[in-house]
Amino acid sequence: MSDDFEELLTYVEDELAFATSHYNDSYLDRRISSRMRRTQSNTYADYLETLRDDPVEGDALLDALSINVTGFFRNPNVWAGIREVLASLTDANDTVRVWSAACADGREPYSVSMLAHDTPAIDESAVRILGTDISEPALETARNGVYEASRTVDIDEQLDFLDDYSAYVDRDGRTFRINDGIKHNVTFERHDLINDEPKTGFDLVICRNLFIYIDNEYKQSMLRTIARSIRQDGTLVIGKAETIPPNLKSAFTVRDARLRIYHREPTEASGLTRERSESTSHL
Ligand SMILES: C[S@@+](CC[C@H](N)C(=O)[O-])C[C@H]1O[C@@H](n2cnc3c(N)ncnc32)[C@H](O)[C@@H]1O
């Protein structure tokens, strides 16, 4: 990493309060380079000047860095798998607790709620969904539950996973409003998967499309937090391009390798306790 790039990252971390050290360098470089092209900055040092002089550019960079791309029923075949998991969980339990971790603007947890309402084999009143994210603006959109389609975001197509979404979402032109019945099953709160404590007792945790951006060391600590939040034999779904790090593999058995669906092993078999004490020394 060049000194200029490092100096730029330090500025972003200290002055703009974005934890660059958690993210991998190639991801940061891609996002920063795209802002450099937009501001006609030829070098990292030039761009740092621009950032120092123009607070508006600071906001634009933060916007570019917050990896908030999401959608309803993203990767539909995974959602067919989640439907099966949810049905078997509601069959076996009075209440099913689902955590959509790093839920961005809420479309993922609302997809779970719609799935629960839309599947005859699932008792939707038994399903409680928690959506969490590190970003307060994303959570504010999530709580509102109102989404705008645009030239690049086709919400109608995203909702096409369901035969008929009109019972769950009210559409007015380009505006899509989640209705109260779907909202009723979902609550939102802020949670940082790197620095906050694990939760407990979740039957299903969905954490997708975050690890791909995260530096390996932090990825392990995030997955450890998640593993500890799932009850024994509960289920984990990660993103289709993501993998479980080798030293955490013993915490999970594969339920569907292609869809990245895993079962949580009992704590004694998982080696989680040992891994945590080993790893805290470098966190
Ligand atoms: C690409 S989105 C994924 C959204 C959704 N899970 C999906 O797959 O469509 C990644 C989200 O991770 C959130 N995030 C980044 N760092 C985080 C952290 N340390 N703890 C919790 N969420 C984080 C971002 O704010 C962003 O909303």
Short mmCIF file of C-alpha atoms and ligand atoms in Angstrom, two decimals:
data_model
loop_
_atom_site.label_atom_id
_atom_site.label_comp_id
_atom_site.label_asym_id
_atom_site.label_seq_id
_atom_site.Cartn_x
_atom_site.Cartn_y
_atom_site.Cartn_z
CA MET A 1 0.00 0.00 0.00
CA SER A 2 1.46 3.40 -0.95
CA ASP A 3 2.07 6.03 1.73
CA ASP A 4 -0.40 8.38 0.03
CA PHE A 5 -3.12 5.74 -0.01
CA GLU A 6 -2.45 4.96 3.65
CA GLU A 7 -2.63 8.64 4.55
CA LEU A 8 -5.93 8.93 2.73
CA LEU A 9 -7.37 5.93 4.60
CA THR A 10 -6.21 7.36 7.92
CA TYR A 11 -7.99 10.62 7.13
CA VAL A 12 -11.20 8.76 6.21
CA GLU A 13 -11.00 6.70 9.41
CA ASP A 14 -10.17 9.60 11.76
CA GLU A 15 -12.06 12.51 10.25
CA LEU A 16 -14.98 10.85 8.50
CA ALA A 17 -15.36 8.09 11.12
CA PHE A 18 -15.54 5.23 8.63
CA ALA A 19 -13.64 2.14 9.87
CA THR A 20 -11.49 1.60 6.79
CA SER A 21 -9.32 -0.91 8.67
CA HIS A 22 -12.23 -3.40 8.69
CA TYR A 23 -12.47 -3.51 4.90
CA ASN A 24 -10.18 -5.09 2.36
CA ASP A 25 -7.87 -2.75 0.46
CA SER A 26 -8.95 -3.69 -3.05
CA TYR A 27 -12.58 -2.88 -2.17
CA LEU A 28 -11.57 0.48 -0.68
CA ASP A 29 -9.35 1.26 -3.66
CA ARG A 30 -12.16 0.54 -6.14
CA ARG A 31 -14.62 2.82 -4.33
CA ILE A 32 -12.09 5.61 -3.78
CA SER A 33 -10.83 5.44 -7.38
CA SER A 34 -14.36 5.88 -8.66
CA ARG A 35 -14.73 9.07 -6.56
CA MET A 36 -11.30 10.20 -7.83
CA ARG A 37 -12.50 9.90 -11.43
CA ARG A 38 -15.67 11.85 -10.61
CA THR A 39 -13.67 14.66 -8.98
CA GLN A 40 -10.88 14.59 -11.57
CA SER A 41 -8.25 13.86 -8.94
CA ASN A 42 -5.19 12.27 -10.51
CA THR A 43 -3.48 10.99 -7.36
CA TYR A 44 -4.46 9.88 -3.85
CA ALA A 45 -2.76 13.03 -2.55
CA ASP A 46 -4.89 15.21 -4.88
CA TYR A 47 -8.01 13.45 -3.71
CA LEU A 48 -7.07 13.94 -0.07
CA GLU A 49 -6.78 17.68 -0.81
CA THR A 50 -10.27 17.63 -2.35
CA LEU A 51 -11.63 15.80 0.70
CA ARG A 52 -10.06 18.31 3.07
CA ASP A 53 -11.42 21.29 1.11
CA ASP A 54 -14.91 20.08 0.37
CA PRO A 55 -17.15 18.55 3.05
CA VAL A 56 -19.70 17.61 0.38
CA GLU A 57 -17.12 15.25 -1.15
CA GLY A 58 -16.72 13.63 2.29
CA ASP A 59 -20.43 12.78 2.23
CA ALA A 60 -20.20 11.51 -1.35
CA LEU A 61 -17.30 9.22 -0.42
CA LEU A 62 -19.12 7.87 2.64
CA ASP A 63 -22.09 7.18 0.44
CA ALA A 64 -19.88 5.31 -2.04
CA LEU A 65 -18.23 3.32 0.77
CA SER A 66 -21.33 2.16 2.57
CA ILE A 67 -21.99 -1.05 0.82
CA ASN A 68 -25.72 -0.84 0.96
CA VAL A 69 -26.78 -2.66 -2.19
CA THR A 70 -29.68 -4.96 -1.43
CA GLY A 71 -33.03 -6.10 -2.81
CA PHE A 72 -36.17 -8.08 -2.07
CA PHE A 73 -35.60 -11.82 -2.56
CA ARG A 74 -32.02 -11.30 -3.74
CA ASN A 75 -30.86 -14.56 -5.39
CA PRO A 76 -34.35 -16.13 -5.68
CA ASN A 77 -33.15 -19.75 -5.56
CA VAL A 78 -31.67 -19.09 -2.09
CA TRP A 79 -35.10 -17.84 -1.02
CA ALA A 80 -36.66 -21.11 -2.14
CA GLY A 81 -34.20 -22.76 0.28
CA ILE A 82 -35.02 -20.28 3.05
CA ARG A 83 -38.74 -21.01 2.53
CA GLU A 84 -38.06 -24.72 3.24
CA VAL A 85 -35.96 -23.94 6.31
CA LEU A 86 -38.63 -21.62 7.69
CA ALA A 87 -41.39 -24.17 7.11
CA SER A 88 -39.49 -26.90 8.95
CA LEU A 89 -38.68 -24.51 11.80
CA THR A 90 -42.29 -23.38 12.30
CA ASP A 91 -43.35 -27.02 12.16
CA ALA A 92 -41.08 -27.91 15.07
CA ASN A 93 -41.28 -24.77 17.28
CA ASP A 94 -43.95 -22.52 18.81
CA THR A 95 -41.92 -19.40 18.04
CA VAL A 96 -39.26 -19.03 15.38
CA ARG A 97 -36.65 -16.30 15.87
CA VAL A 98 -34.95 -15.04 12.73
CA TRP A 99 -32.07 -12.52 12.61
CA SER A 100 -31.30 -10.69 9.38
CA ALA A 101 -27.85 -9.37 10.29
CA ALA A 102 -26.49 -6.49 8.16
CA CYS A 103 -29.97 -6.04 6.70
CA ALA A 104 -29.23 -2.71 4.94
CA ASP A 105 -32.50 -0.87 4.21
CA GLY A 106 -34.70 -3.75 5.42
CA ARG A 107 -35.65 -5.47 2.21
CA GLU A 108 -34.12 -8.76 3.41
CA PRO A 109 -36.06 -9.05 6.71
CA TYR A 110 -39.25 -7.90 4.95
CA SER A 111 -38.67 -10.67 2.39
CA VAL A 112 -38.59 -13.16 5.29
CA SER A 113 -41.85 -11.75 6.65
CA MET A 114 -43.52 -11.90 3.23
CA LEU A 115 -42.31 -15.46 2.80
CA ALA A 116 -43.84 -16.41 6.15
CA HIS A 117 -47.18 -14.83 5.18
CA ASP A 118 -47.11 -16.27 1.68
CA THR A 119 -46.39 -19.93 2.51
CA PRO A 120 -49.46 -21.91 3.60
CA ALA A 121 -47.33 -24.40 5.58
CA ILE A 122 -45.93 -21.55 7.73
CA ASP A 123 -47.77 -20.02 10.68
CA GLU A 124 -46.67 -16.40 10.22
CA SER A 125 -47.75 -15.40 13.73
CA ALA A 126 -44.98 -17.67 15.07
CA VAL A 127 -42.21 -15.88 13.17
CA ARG A 128 -40.34 -13.00 14.86
CA ILE A 129 -37.73 -11.25 12.73
CA LEU A 130 -34.97 -8.93 13.89
CA GLY A 131 -33.22 -6.75 11.29
CA THR A 132 -29.93 -5.12 12.30
CA ASP A 133 -27.33 -2.99 10.57
CA ILE A 134 -24.47 -0.70 11.52
CA SER A 135 -25.95 2.18 9.46
CA GLU A 136 -28.58 4.38 11.12
CA PRO A 137 -29.77 5.92 7.80
CA ALA A 138 -30.31 2.41 6.41
CA LEU A 139 -32.30 1.49 9.53
CA GLU A 140 -34.42 4.61 9.20
CA THR A 141 -35.44 3.58 5.68
CA ALA A 142 -36.04 0.07 6.98
CA ARG A 143 -38.40 1.27 9.70
CA ASN A 144 -40.32 3.40 7.21
CA GLY A 145 -40.63 0.49 4.81
CA VAL A 146 -41.05 2.71 1.75
CA TYR A 147 -38.95 2.03 -1.37
CA GLU A 148 -38.66 3.86 -4.67
CA ALA A 149 -38.07 2.10 -7.96
CA SER A 150 -35.61 3.81 -10.32
CA ARG A 151 -34.12 3.33 -13.75
CA THR A 152 -31.68 0.81 -12.29
CA VAL A 153 -33.75 -0.72 -9.48
CA ASP A 154 -36.81 -2.67 -10.58
CA ILE A 155 -38.70 -3.38 -7.35
CA ASP A 156 -41.62 -4.96 -9.20
CA GLU A 157 -39.20 -7.52 -10.64
CA GLN A 158 -37.60 -8.15 -7.21
CA LEU A 159 -41.04 -8.93 -5.75
CA ASP A 160 -41.81 -11.22 -8.67
CA PHE A 161 -40.56 -14.09 -6.50
CA LEU A 162 -44.07 -14.09 -5.01
CA ASP A 163 -47.03 -14.99 -7.26
CA ASP A 164 -48.87 -11.86 -6.12
CA TYR A 165 -47.28 -9.34 -3.77
CA SER A 166 -50.26 -6.97 -3.64
CA ALA A 167 -51.42 -8.38 -0.29
CA TYR A 168 -48.09 -7.33 1.32
CA VAL A 169 -46.93 -4.21 -0.50
CA ASP A 170 -48.99 -1.20 -1.60
CA ARG A 171 -47.79 0.18 -4.89
CA ASP A 172 -48.32 3.74 -6.05
CA GLY A 173 -46.44 4.24 -9.31
CA ARG A 174 -42.75 3.93 -8.48
CA THR A 175 -43.34 3.89 -4.71
CA PHE A 176 -43.64 0.58 -2.85
CA ARG A 177 -44.92 0.66 0.72
CA ILE A 178 -44.66 -2.38 3.00
CA ASN A 179 -48.01 -2.89 4.70
CA ASP A 180 -48.56 -3.13 8.46
CA GLY A 181 -49.26 -6.88 8.44
CA ILE A 182 -45.74 -7.55 7.08
CA LYS A 183 -44.12 -4.91 9.30
CA HIS A 184 -45.75 -6.42 12.38
CA ASN A 185 -43.33 -9.40 12.40
CA VAL A 186 -40.18 -7.30 12.05
CA THR A 187 -38.24 -5.07 14.46
CA PHE A 188 -35.05 -3.15 13.75
CA GLU A 189 -32.09 -2.15 15.88
CA ARG A 190 -28.52 -1.03 15.35
CA HIS A 191 -25.88 -3.73 15.78
CA ASP A 192 -22.22 -3.74 14.77
CA LEU A 193 -21.10 -7.27 13.97
CA ILE A 194 -17.48 -6.44 14.75
CA ASN A 195 -17.74 -4.56 18.02
CA ASP A 196 -21.06 -5.51 19.62
CA GLU A 197 -21.84 -8.59 21.68
CA PRO A 198 -23.35 -11.73 20.16
CA LYS A 199 -27.07 -12.32 20.58
CA THR A 200 -28.56 -15.59 21.78
CA GLY A 201 -30.97 -18.31 20.75
CA PHE A 202 -31.75 -17.51 17.12
CA ASP A 203 -33.27 -20.37 15.09
CA LEU A 204 -32.18 -18.85 11.79
CA VAL A 205 -29.57 -16.19 11.02
CA ILE A 206 -29.29 -14.70 7.55
CA CYS A 207 -26.11 -12.69 7.01
CA ARG A 208 -25.42 -12.16 3.34
CA ASN A 209 -23.17 -10.02 1.19
CA LEU A 210 -21.14 -8.35 3.88
CA PHE A 211 -18.18 -10.74 4.37
CA ILE A 212 -17.09 -10.23 0.75
CA TYR A 213 -16.06 -6.66 1.59
CA ILE A 214 -14.50 -7.33 4.97
CA ASP A 215 -10.87 -7.92 5.83
CA ASN A 216 -10.23 -11.59 6.72
CA GLU A 217 -9.39 -10.99 10.36
CA TYR A 218 -12.67 -9.13 10.99
CA LYS A 219 -14.63 -11.60 8.92
CA GLN A 220 -13.68 -14.29 11.43
CA SER A 221 -14.73 -12.21 14.40
CA MET A 222 -18.06 -11.41 12.70
CA LEU A 223 -18.76 -15.06 11.97
CA ARG A 224 -17.87 -16.00 15.52
CA THR A 225 -20.39 -13.44 16.81
CA ILE A 226 -22.99 -14.90 14.48
CA ALA A 227 -22.22 -18.52 15.35
CA ARG A 228 -22.68 -17.74 19.05
CA SER A 229 -26.03 -16.11 18.34
CA ILE A 230 -27.52 -19.24 16.76
CA ARG A 231 -28.99 -21.94 18.97
CA GLN A 232 -27.61 -25.46 18.66
CA ASP A 233 -28.85 -27.03 15.45
CA GLY A 234 -30.12 -23.63 14.25
CA THR A 235 -29.50 -22.51 10.69
CA LEU A 236 -27.15 -19.99 9.05
CA VAL A 237 -27.46 -18.56 5.54
CA ILE A 238 -24.53 -16.59 4.09
CA GLY A 239 -24.11 -14.93 0.67
CA LYS A 240 -23.71 -17.04 -2.46
CA ALA A 241 -20.17 -15.74 -3.06
CA GLU A 242 -19.13 -16.18 0.58
CA THR A 243 -17.42 -18.96 2.49
CA ILE A 244 -16.94 -19.98 6.12
CA PRO A 245 -13.29 -19.42 7.15
CA PRO A 246 -11.39 -22.72 7.68
CA ASN A 247 -10.97 -22.34 11.46
CA LEU A 248 -14.73 -21.89 11.95
CA LYS A 249 -15.81 -24.77 9.71
CA SER A 250 -16.15 -27.10 12.71
CA ALA A 251 -18.91 -24.85 14.08
CA PHE A 252 -21.20 -25.74 11.16
CA THR A 253 -22.38 -28.64 9.02
CA VAL A 254 -23.44 -28.04 5.44
CA ARG A 255 -27.18 -28.25 4.74
CA ASP A 256 -27.00 -26.99 1.14
CA ALA A 257 -23.54 -26.09 -0.18
CA ARG A 258 -24.78 -24.35 -3.36
CA LEU A 259 -27.22 -22.12 -1.45
CA ARG A 260 -24.74 -21.59 1.42
CA ILE A 261 -27.10 -22.92 4.08
CA TYR A 262 -25.48 -24.41 7.21
CA HIS A 263 -26.47 -25.99 10.54
CA ARG A 264 -24.91 -24.83 13.77
CA GLU A 265 -23.07 -27.65 15.55
CA PRO A 266 -23.44 -28.09 19.33
CA THR A 267 -20.97 -25.80 21.16
CA GLU A 268 -18.88 -28.72 22.51
CA ALA A 269 -18.25 -29.99 18.98
CA SER A 270 -17.68 -26.60 17.40
CA GLY A 271 -14.42 -25.50 18.99
CA LEU A 272 -15.86 -21.97 19.24
CA THR A 273 -14.71 -21.33 22.79
CA ARG A 274 -11.12 -22.25 22.01
CA GLU A 275 -11.12 -20.24 18.76
CA ARG A 276 -12.41 -17.16 20.54
CA SER A 277 -9.71 -17.14 23.18
CA GLU A 278 -7.02 -17.77 20.55
CA SER A 279 -8.28 -15.01 18.30
CA THR A 280 -8.96 -12.30 20.84
CA SER A 281 -5.22 -11.92 21.23
CA HIS A 282 -5.00 -10.28 17.78
CA LEU A 283 -8.35 -8.48 17.69
C1 LIG B 1 -24.31 -5.26 0.76
S1 LIG B 1 -25.29 -4.90 2.17
C2 LIG B 1 -26.08 -6.46 2.38
C3 LIG B 1 -27.56 -6.34 2.61
C4 LIG B 1 -28.34 -7.64 2.64
N1 LIG B 1 -27.83 -8.55 3.66
C5 LIG B 1 -28.32 -8.31 1.29
O1 LIG B 1 -27.63 -9.31 1.11
O2 LIG B 1 -29.01 -7.83 0.40
C6 LIG B 1 -24.09 -4.85 3.50
C7 LIG B 1 -24.58 -4.15 4.75
O3 LIG B 1 -23.64 -4.39 5.80
C8 LIG B 1 -23.66 -3.29 6.66
N2 LIG B 1 -22.47 -3.33 7.53
C9 LIG B 1 -21.20 -2.94 7.23
N3 LIG B 1 -20.38 -3.14 8.28
C10 LIG B 1 -21.16 -3.68 9.27
C11 LIG B 1 -20.89 -4.10 10.61
N4 LIG B 1 -19.67 -4.01 11.12
N5 LIG B 1 -21.92 -4.59 11.34
C12 LIG B 1 -23.17 -4.66 10.82
N6 LIG B 1 -23.48 -4.29 9.56
C13 LIG B 1 -22.49 -3.81 8.79
C14 LIG B 1 -23.73 -2.10 5.71
O4 LIG B 1 -24.21 -0.93 6.39
C15 LIG B 1 -24.69 -2.63 4.65
O5 LIG B 1 -26.01 -2.23 4.91
#
